[in-house]
Amino acid sequence: MADGVDRFRRFLCDLTKLCDAGADEGDIREHGGASLRALIAADDWLPPEFGEPDPKSYRQYLLYCDPLERFSVVSFVWGPGQRTPVHDHTVWGLIGMLRGAEISRNYAAEPCGRLAQAGEERLVPGMVTAVSPLIGDIHQVENALCDRPSISIHAYGANIGAVARHVFVPQSGETKPFVSGYSNRMLPNLWDRSAAMRAHLGI
Ligand code: FE2
């Protein structure tokens, strides 16, 4: 567990440094995406309570939010067969598959206002993808597995749970306002490094 949490802290440091350096979205997708890939290379760090599915709906657990709200990191947990509505994000997002599999159906607006499906992606553990208004921001996501939960780790360029977003009815183009919120009230403790320090001191 300690090594995994080290990797998660490193990922948070990488995103913080990118934001501090004023990195543009392309840099964040490239370097933040590589860092996310390193994070999800092993499924040994997510505390179990932040990977717990709910029988009624998918869960979005906040794992970390930058104090300046320049980015946030969540675990997205799907029960068997669960899916999101068609939705947007309005900010950059990086999505890394940790466990199971999910399907993302991308949509693009047509001149008449309706949404047309524009590709489909199946994510399996180790894969990273991105969304944003610059590269395509509207999709619907579902658990690709009907017999067990799936989990992906997402980073977004804002405090995503409080962002004013939209859900869509693709056939009519109807749009509704949407603020996702979070499924948890408490955050994981990522900073208890006392065991490593005791080991270092031999006490
Ligand atoms: Fe999404």
PDB file of C-alpha atoms and ligand atoms in Angstrom:
ATOM      1  CA  MET A   1       0.000   0.000   0.000  1.00  0.00           C
ATOM      2  CA  ALA A   2       2.775   2.463   0.926  1.00  0.00           C
ATOM      3  CA  ASP A   3       4.383   2.298  -2.508  1.00  0.00           C
ATOM      4  CA  GLY A   4       1.030   2.850  -4.172  1.00  0.00           C
ATOM      5  CA  VAL A   5       0.238   5.863  -2.010  1.00  0.00           C
ATOM      6  CA  ASP A   6       3.716   7.210  -2.828  1.00  0.00           C
ATOM      7  CA  ARG A   7       2.763   6.981  -6.501  1.00  0.00           C
ATOM      8  CA  PHE A   8      -0.491   8.803  -5.843  1.00  0.00           C
ATOM      9  CA  ARG A   9       1.325  11.609  -3.996  1.00  0.00           C
ATOM     10  CA  ARG A  10       3.760  11.815  -6.928  1.00  0.00           C
ATOM     11  CA  PHE A  11       0.843  12.150  -9.350  1.00  0.00           C
ATOM     12  CA  LEU A  12      -0.606  14.996  -7.256  1.00  0.00           C
ATOM     13  CA  CYS A  13       2.821  16.688  -7.171  1.00  0.00           C
ATOM     14  CA  ASP A  14       3.159  16.330 -10.951  1.00  0.00           C
ATOM     15  CA  LEU A  15      -0.222  17.974 -11.569  1.00  0.00           C
ATOM     16  CA  THR A  16       0.560  20.718  -9.036  1.00  0.00           C
ATOM     17  CA  LYS A  17       3.886  21.477 -10.751  1.00  0.00           C
ATOM     18  CA  LEU A  18       2.238  21.537 -14.176  1.00  0.00           C
ATOM     19  CA  CYS A  19      -0.347  24.019 -12.903  1.00  0.00           C
ATOM     20  CA  ASP A  20       2.342  26.107 -11.172  1.00  0.00           C
ATOM     21  CA  ALA A  21       4.289  26.228 -14.459  1.00  0.00           C
ATOM     22  CA  GLY A  22       1.208  27.467 -16.305  1.00  0.00           C
ATOM     23  CA  ALA A  23       1.131  24.371 -18.533  1.00  0.00           C
ATOM     24  CA  ASP A  24      -1.389  24.502 -21.342  1.00  0.00           C
ATOM     25  CA  GLU A  25      -3.936  21.787 -21.891  1.00  0.00           C
ATOM     26  CA  GLY A  26      -1.753  19.946 -24.396  1.00  0.00           C
ATOM     27  CA  ASP A  27       1.104  19.762 -21.889  1.00  0.00           C
ATOM     28  CA  ILE A  28      -1.254  18.573 -19.188  1.00  0.00           C
ATOM     29  CA  ARG A  29      -2.647  15.880 -21.473  1.00  0.00           C
ATOM     30  CA  GLU A  30       0.876  14.731 -22.384  1.00  0.00           C
ATOM     31  CA  HIS A  31       2.700  14.960 -19.066  1.00  0.00           C
ATOM     32  CA  GLY A  32      -0.268  14.614 -16.716  1.00  0.00           C
ATOM     33  CA  GLY A  33      -1.458  11.690 -18.842  1.00  0.00           C
ATOM     34  CA  ALA A  34       1.934   9.977 -18.518  1.00  0.00           C
ATOM     35  CA  SER A  35       1.864  10.523 -14.774  1.00  0.00           C
ATOM     36  CA  LEU A  36      -1.669   9.099 -14.545  1.00  0.00           C
ATOM     37  CA  ARG A  37      -0.524   6.079 -16.571  1.00  0.00           C
ATOM     38  CA  ALA A  38       2.239   5.493 -14.006  1.00  0.00           C
ATOM     39  CA  LEU A  39      -0.290   5.813 -11.187  1.00  0.00           C
ATOM     40  CA  ILE A  40      -2.724   3.250 -12.569  1.00  0.00           C
ATOM     41  CA  ALA A  41       0.007   0.819 -13.653  1.00  0.00           C
ATOM     42  CA  ALA A  42      -0.693  -1.059 -10.422  1.00  0.00           C
ATOM     43  CA  ASP A  43      -3.999  -1.469  -8.623  1.00  0.00           C
ATOM     44  CA  ASP A  44      -2.563  -1.392  -5.105  1.00  0.00           C
ATOM     45  CA  TRP A  45      -3.241   2.045  -3.675  1.00  0.00           C
ATOM     46  CA  LEU A  46      -6.915   3.022  -3.736  1.00  0.00           C
ATOM     47  CA  PRO A  47      -8.354   2.749  -0.191  1.00  0.00           C
ATOM     48  CA  PRO A  48     -11.233   0.225  -0.356  1.00  0.00           C
ATOM     49  CA  GLU A  49     -13.899   2.678   0.812  1.00  0.00           C
ATOM     50  CA  PHE A  50     -13.186   4.839  -2.260  1.00  0.00           C
ATOM     51  CA  GLY A  51     -13.756   1.889  -4.558  1.00  0.00           C
ATOM     52  CA  GLU A  52     -17.065   0.805  -3.081  1.00  0.00           C
ATOM     53  CA  PRO A  53     -19.938   0.567  -5.594  1.00  0.00           C
ATOM     54  CA  ASP A  54     -23.532   1.470  -4.791  1.00  0.00           C
ATOM     55  CA  PRO A  55     -26.398  -0.669  -6.083  1.00  0.00           C
ATOM     56  CA  LYS A  56     -28.446   2.391  -7.068  1.00  0.00           C
ATOM     57  CA  SER A  57     -25.986   4.512  -9.063  1.00  0.00           C
ATOM     58  CA  TYR A  58     -22.373   5.006 -10.042  1.00  0.00           C
ATOM     59  CA  ARG A  59     -20.201   6.779  -7.441  1.00  0.00           C
ATOM     60  CA  GLN A  60     -17.779   9.682  -7.807  1.00  0.00           C
ATOM     61  CA  TYR A  61     -15.472   9.855  -4.793  1.00  0.00           C
ATOM     62  CA  LEU A  62     -13.286  12.919  -4.343  1.00  0.00           C
ATOM     63  CA  LEU A  63      -9.718  11.801  -3.582  1.00  0.00           C
ATOM     64  CA  TYR A  64      -8.015  15.208  -3.702  1.00  0.00           C
ATOM     65  CA  CYS A  65      -8.715  18.816  -4.647  1.00  0.00           C
ATOM     66  CA  ASP A  66      -5.975  21.353  -5.288  1.00  0.00           C
ATOM     67  CA  PRO A  67      -6.280  24.184  -2.707  1.00  0.00           C
ATOM     68  CA  LEU A  68      -6.556  26.665  -5.579  1.00  0.00           C
ATOM     69  CA  GLU A  69      -9.136  24.382  -7.287  1.00  0.00           C
ATOM     70  CA  ARG A  70      -6.975  24.196 -10.410  1.00  0.00           C
ATOM     71  CA  PHE A  71      -7.550  20.435 -10.501  1.00  0.00           C
ATOM     72  CA  SER A  72      -9.276  17.622  -8.668  1.00  0.00           C
ATOM     73  CA  VAL A  73      -8.902  13.837  -8.679  1.00  0.00           C
ATOM     74  CA  VAL A  74     -11.764  11.391  -8.251  1.00  0.00           C
ATOM     75  CA  SER A  75     -12.373   7.643  -8.334  1.00  0.00           C
ATOM     76  CA  PHE A  76     -15.327   6.750 -10.517  1.00  0.00           C
ATOM     77  CA  VAL A  77     -16.915   3.474  -9.407  1.00  0.00           C
ATOM     78  CA  TRP A  78     -19.405   1.584 -11.548  1.00  0.00           C
ATOM     79  CA  GLY A  79     -21.656  -1.185 -10.351  1.00  0.00           C
ATOM     80  CA  PRO A  80     -22.539  -3.848 -12.922  1.00  0.00           C
ATOM     81  CA  GLY A  81     -24.523  -2.324 -15.798  1.00  0.00           C
ATOM     82  CA  GLN A  82     -24.423   1.269 -14.491  1.00  0.00           C
ATOM     83  CA  ARG A  83     -23.990   4.222 -16.853  1.00  0.00           C
ATOM     84  CA  THR A  84     -23.935   8.023 -16.873  1.00  0.00           C
ATOM     85  CA  PRO A  85     -26.280  10.226 -18.855  1.00  0.00           C
ATOM     86  CA  VAL A  86     -24.732  11.947 -21.887  1.00  0.00           C
ATOM     87  CA  HIS A  87     -22.790  14.816 -20.312  1.00  0.00           C
ATOM     88  CA  ASP A  88     -20.038  17.380 -20.779  1.00  0.00           C
ATOM     89  CA  HIS A  89     -17.195  18.538 -18.489  1.00  0.00           C
ATOM     90  CA  THR A  90     -16.316  22.108 -19.662  1.00  0.00           C
ATOM     91  CA  VAL A  91     -12.698  21.629 -18.473  1.00  0.00           C
ATOM     92  CA  TRP A  92      -9.893  19.216 -19.366  1.00  0.00           C
ATOM     93  CA  GLY A  93     -10.172  15.715 -17.984  1.00  0.00           C
ATOM     94  CA  LEU A  94      -7.800  12.735 -17.860  1.00  0.00           C
ATOM     95  CA  ILE A  95      -9.303   9.280 -17.372  1.00  0.00           C
ATOM     96  CA  GLY A  96      -7.223   6.255 -16.392  1.00  0.00           C
ATOM     97  CA  MET A  97      -8.708   2.775 -16.096  1.00  0.00           C
ATOM     98  CA  LEU A  98      -7.753   1.082 -12.838  1.00  0.00           C
ATOM     99  CA  ARG A  99      -9.982  -1.991 -12.570  1.00  0.00           C
ATOM    100  CA  GLY A 100     -12.525  -3.735 -14.800  1.00  0.00           C
ATOM    101  CA  ALA A 101     -13.497  -1.996 -18.051  1.00  0.00           C
ATOM    102  CA  GLU A 102     -15.673   0.857 -19.251  1.00  0.00           C
ATOM    103  CA  ILE A 103     -17.108   2.053 -22.557  1.00  0.00           C
ATOM    104  CA  SER A 104     -17.112   5.739 -23.491  1.00  0.00           C
ATOM    105  CA  ARG A 105     -19.440   6.807 -26.331  1.00  0.00           C
ATOM    106  CA  ASN A 106     -18.456  10.184 -27.706  1.00  0.00           C
ATOM    107  CA  TYR A 107     -20.975  12.642 -29.149  1.00  0.00           C
ATOM    108  CA  ALA A 108     -20.683  15.704 -31.396  1.00  0.00           C
ATOM    109  CA  ALA A 109     -23.263  18.458 -31.929  1.00  0.00           C
ATOM    110  CA  GLU A 110     -24.868  18.600 -35.380  1.00  0.00           C
ATOM    111  CA  PRO A 111     -25.985  21.897 -36.968  1.00  0.00           C
ATOM    112  CA  CYS A 112     -29.631  21.040 -36.163  1.00  0.00           C
ATOM    113  CA  GLY A 113     -28.756  20.924 -32.453  1.00  0.00           C
ATOM    114  CA  ARG A 114     -29.043  17.152 -32.043  1.00  0.00           C
ATOM    115  CA  LEU A 115     -26.066  15.085 -30.934  1.00  0.00           C
ATOM    116  CA  ALA A 116     -24.587  12.388 -33.141  1.00  0.00           C
ATOM    117  CA  GLN A 117     -22.471   9.547 -31.826  1.00  0.00           C
ATOM    118  CA  ALA A 118     -18.860  10.111 -32.858  1.00  0.00           C
ATOM    119  CA  GLY A 119     -16.948   7.022 -31.881  1.00  0.00           C
ATOM    120  CA  GLU A 120     -16.692   4.595 -29.034  1.00  0.00           C
ATOM    121  CA  GLU A 121     -13.784   3.655 -26.840  1.00  0.00           C
ATOM    122  CA  ARG A 122     -13.341   0.638 -24.570  1.00  0.00           C
ATOM    123  CA  LEU A 123     -10.966   1.277 -21.701  1.00  0.00           C
ATOM    124  CA  VAL A 124      -9.159  -1.550 -19.920  1.00  0.00           C
ATOM    125  CA  PRO A 125      -6.702  -1.315 -16.998  1.00  0.00           C
ATOM    126  CA  GLY A 126      -3.618   0.738 -17.812  1.00  0.00           C
ATOM    127  CA  MET A 127      -5.293   2.836 -20.530  1.00  0.00           C
ATOM    128  CA  VAL A 128      -5.565   6.625 -20.299  1.00  0.00           C
ATOM    129  CA  THR A 129      -7.839   8.865 -22.360  1.00  0.00           C
ATOM    130  CA  ALA A 130      -8.841  12.536 -22.254  1.00  0.00           C
ATOM    131  CA  VAL A 131     -11.816  14.829 -22.702  1.00  0.00           C
ATOM    132  CA  SER A 132     -12.048  18.611 -23.021  1.00  0.00           C
ATOM    133  CA  PRO A 133     -13.888  21.286 -24.987  1.00  0.00           C
ATOM    134  CA  LEU A 134     -10.839  21.419 -27.311  1.00  0.00           C
ATOM    135  CA  ILE A 135     -10.792  17.724 -28.274  1.00  0.00           C
ATOM    136  CA  GLY A 136     -14.359  16.556 -27.651  1.00  0.00           C
ATOM    137  CA  ASP A 137     -16.160  17.012 -24.377  1.00  0.00           C
ATOM    138  CA  ILE A 138     -19.492  15.187 -24.634  1.00  0.00           C
ATOM    139  CA  HIS A 139     -19.811  11.503 -23.879  1.00  0.00           C
ATOM    140  CA  GLN A 140     -21.712   8.781 -22.101  1.00  0.00           C
ATOM    141  CA  VAL A 141     -19.814   6.237 -20.043  1.00  0.00           C
ATOM    142  CA  GLU A 142     -20.849   2.832 -18.764  1.00  0.00           C
ATOM    143  CA  ASN A 143     -19.420  -0.189 -17.011  1.00  0.00           C
ATOM    144  CA  ALA A 144     -18.469  -2.608 -19.795  1.00  0.00           C
ATOM    145  CA  LEU A 145     -18.874  -5.514 -17.376  1.00  0.00           C
ATOM    146  CA  CYS A 146     -22.255  -6.830 -16.318  1.00  0.00           C
ATOM    147  CA  ASP A 147     -21.009  -9.056 -13.490  1.00  0.00           C
ATOM    148  CA  ARG A 148     -18.652  -6.880 -11.426  1.00  0.00           C
ATOM    149  CA  PRO A 149     -17.669  -3.314 -10.569  1.00  0.00           C
ATOM    150  CA  SER A 150     -15.236  -1.215 -12.612  1.00  0.00           C
ATOM    151  CA  ILE A 151     -13.142   1.721 -11.399  1.00  0.00           C
ATOM    152  CA  SER A 152     -11.433   4.560 -13.261  1.00  0.00           C
ATOM    153  CA  ILE A 153      -9.363   7.424 -11.841  1.00  0.00           C
ATOM    154  CA  HIS A 154     -10.122  10.877 -13.250  1.00  0.00           C
ATOM    155  CA  ALA A 155      -8.329  14.215 -12.976  1.00  0.00           C
ATOM    156  CA  TYR A 156     -10.108  17.407 -14.069  1.00  0.00           C
ATOM    157  CA  GLY A 157      -9.005  20.993 -14.534  1.00  0.00           C
ATOM    158  CA  ALA A 158     -11.266  22.337 -11.776  1.00  0.00           C
ATOM    159  CA  ASN A 159     -13.094  21.263  -8.615  1.00  0.00           C
ATOM    160  CA  ILE A 160     -15.205  19.076 -10.870  1.00  0.00           C
ATOM    161  CA  GLY A 161     -17.978  18.305  -8.390  1.00  0.00           C
ATOM    162  CA  ALA A 162     -18.894  22.007  -8.238  1.00  0.00           C
ATOM    163  CA  VAL A 163     -18.610  22.851 -11.948  1.00  0.00           C
ATOM    164  CA  ALA A 164     -21.730  23.988 -13.851  1.00  0.00           C
ATOM    165  CA  ARG A 165     -22.095  21.343 -16.559  1.00  0.00           C
ATOM    166  CA  HIS A 166     -24.791  19.862 -18.791  1.00  0.00           C
ATOM    167  CA  VAL A 167     -26.558  16.606 -19.511  1.00  0.00           C
ATOM    168  CA  PHE A 168     -28.083  16.030 -22.940  1.00  0.00           C
ATOM    169  CA  VAL A 169     -30.852  14.102 -24.636  1.00  0.00           C
ATOM    170  CA  PRO A 170     -29.028  13.205 -27.871  1.00  0.00           C
ATOM    171  CA  GLN A 171     -32.162  12.637 -30.007  1.00  0.00           C
ATOM    172  CA  SER A 172     -33.679  16.071 -29.301  1.00  0.00           C
ATOM    173  CA  GLY A 173     -30.587  18.060 -28.365  1.00  0.00           C
ATOM    174  CA  GLU A 174     -32.347  19.002 -25.121  1.00  0.00           C
ATOM    175  CA  THR A 175     -29.864  20.293 -22.515  1.00  0.00           C
ATOM    176  CA  LYS A 176     -30.222  20.425 -18.743  1.00  0.00           C
ATOM    177  CA  PRO A 177     -27.888  22.026 -16.183  1.00  0.00           C
ATOM    178  CA  PHE A 178     -25.909  19.555 -14.091  1.00  0.00           C
ATOM    179  CA  VAL A 179     -23.622  19.809 -11.043  1.00  0.00           C
ATOM    180  CA  SER A 180     -22.255  16.383 -10.131  1.00  0.00           C
ATOM    181  CA  GLY A 181     -21.178  16.814  -6.509  1.00  0.00           C
ATOM    182  CA  TYR A 182     -19.308  13.971  -4.793  1.00  0.00           C
ATOM    183  CA  SER A 183     -20.325  10.703  -3.164  1.00  0.00           C
ATOM    184  CA  ASN A 184     -18.103  11.139  -0.085  1.00  0.00           C
ATOM    185  CA  ARG A 185     -17.894  13.647   2.740  1.00  0.00           C
ATOM    186  CA  MET A 186     -14.416  12.618   3.996  1.00  0.00           C
ATOM    187  CA  LEU A 187     -11.142  12.492   2.097  1.00  0.00           C
ATOM    188  CA  PRO A 188      -8.481   9.747   2.232  1.00  0.00           C
ATOM    189  CA  ASN A 189      -5.447  10.441   4.445  1.00  0.00           C
ATOM    190  CA  LEU A 190      -2.584  10.406   1.931  1.00  0.00           C
ATOM    191  CA  TRP A 191      -0.031  12.010   4.170  1.00  0.00           C
ATOM    192  CA  ASP A 192       0.528   9.614   7.066  1.00  0.00           C
ATOM    193  CA  ARG A 193       4.140   8.741   6.268  1.00  0.00           C
ATOM    194  CA  SER A 194       4.981   7.901   9.872  1.00  0.00           C
ATOM    195  CA  ALA A 195       5.633   4.180   9.217  1.00  0.00           C
ATOM    196  CA  ALA A 196       8.311   5.022   6.651  1.00  0.00           C
ATOM    197  CA  MET A 197       9.869   7.561   9.025  1.00  0.00           C
ATOM    198  CA  ARG A 198       9.889   5.064  11.932  1.00  0.00           C
ATOM    199  CA  ALA A 199      11.499   2.476   9.662  1.00  0.00           C
ATOM    200  CA  HIS A 200      14.088   5.055   8.609  1.00  0.00           C
ATOM    201  CA  LEU A 201      14.870   5.814  12.254  1.00  0.00           C
ATOM    202  CA  GLY A 202      14.795   2.148  13.244  1.00  0.00           C
ATOM    203  CA  ILE A 203      12.203   2.768  16.006  1.00  0.00           C
TER     204      ILE A 203
HETATM  205 FE   FE2 B   1     -17.362  12.176 -18.305  1.00  0.00          FE
END
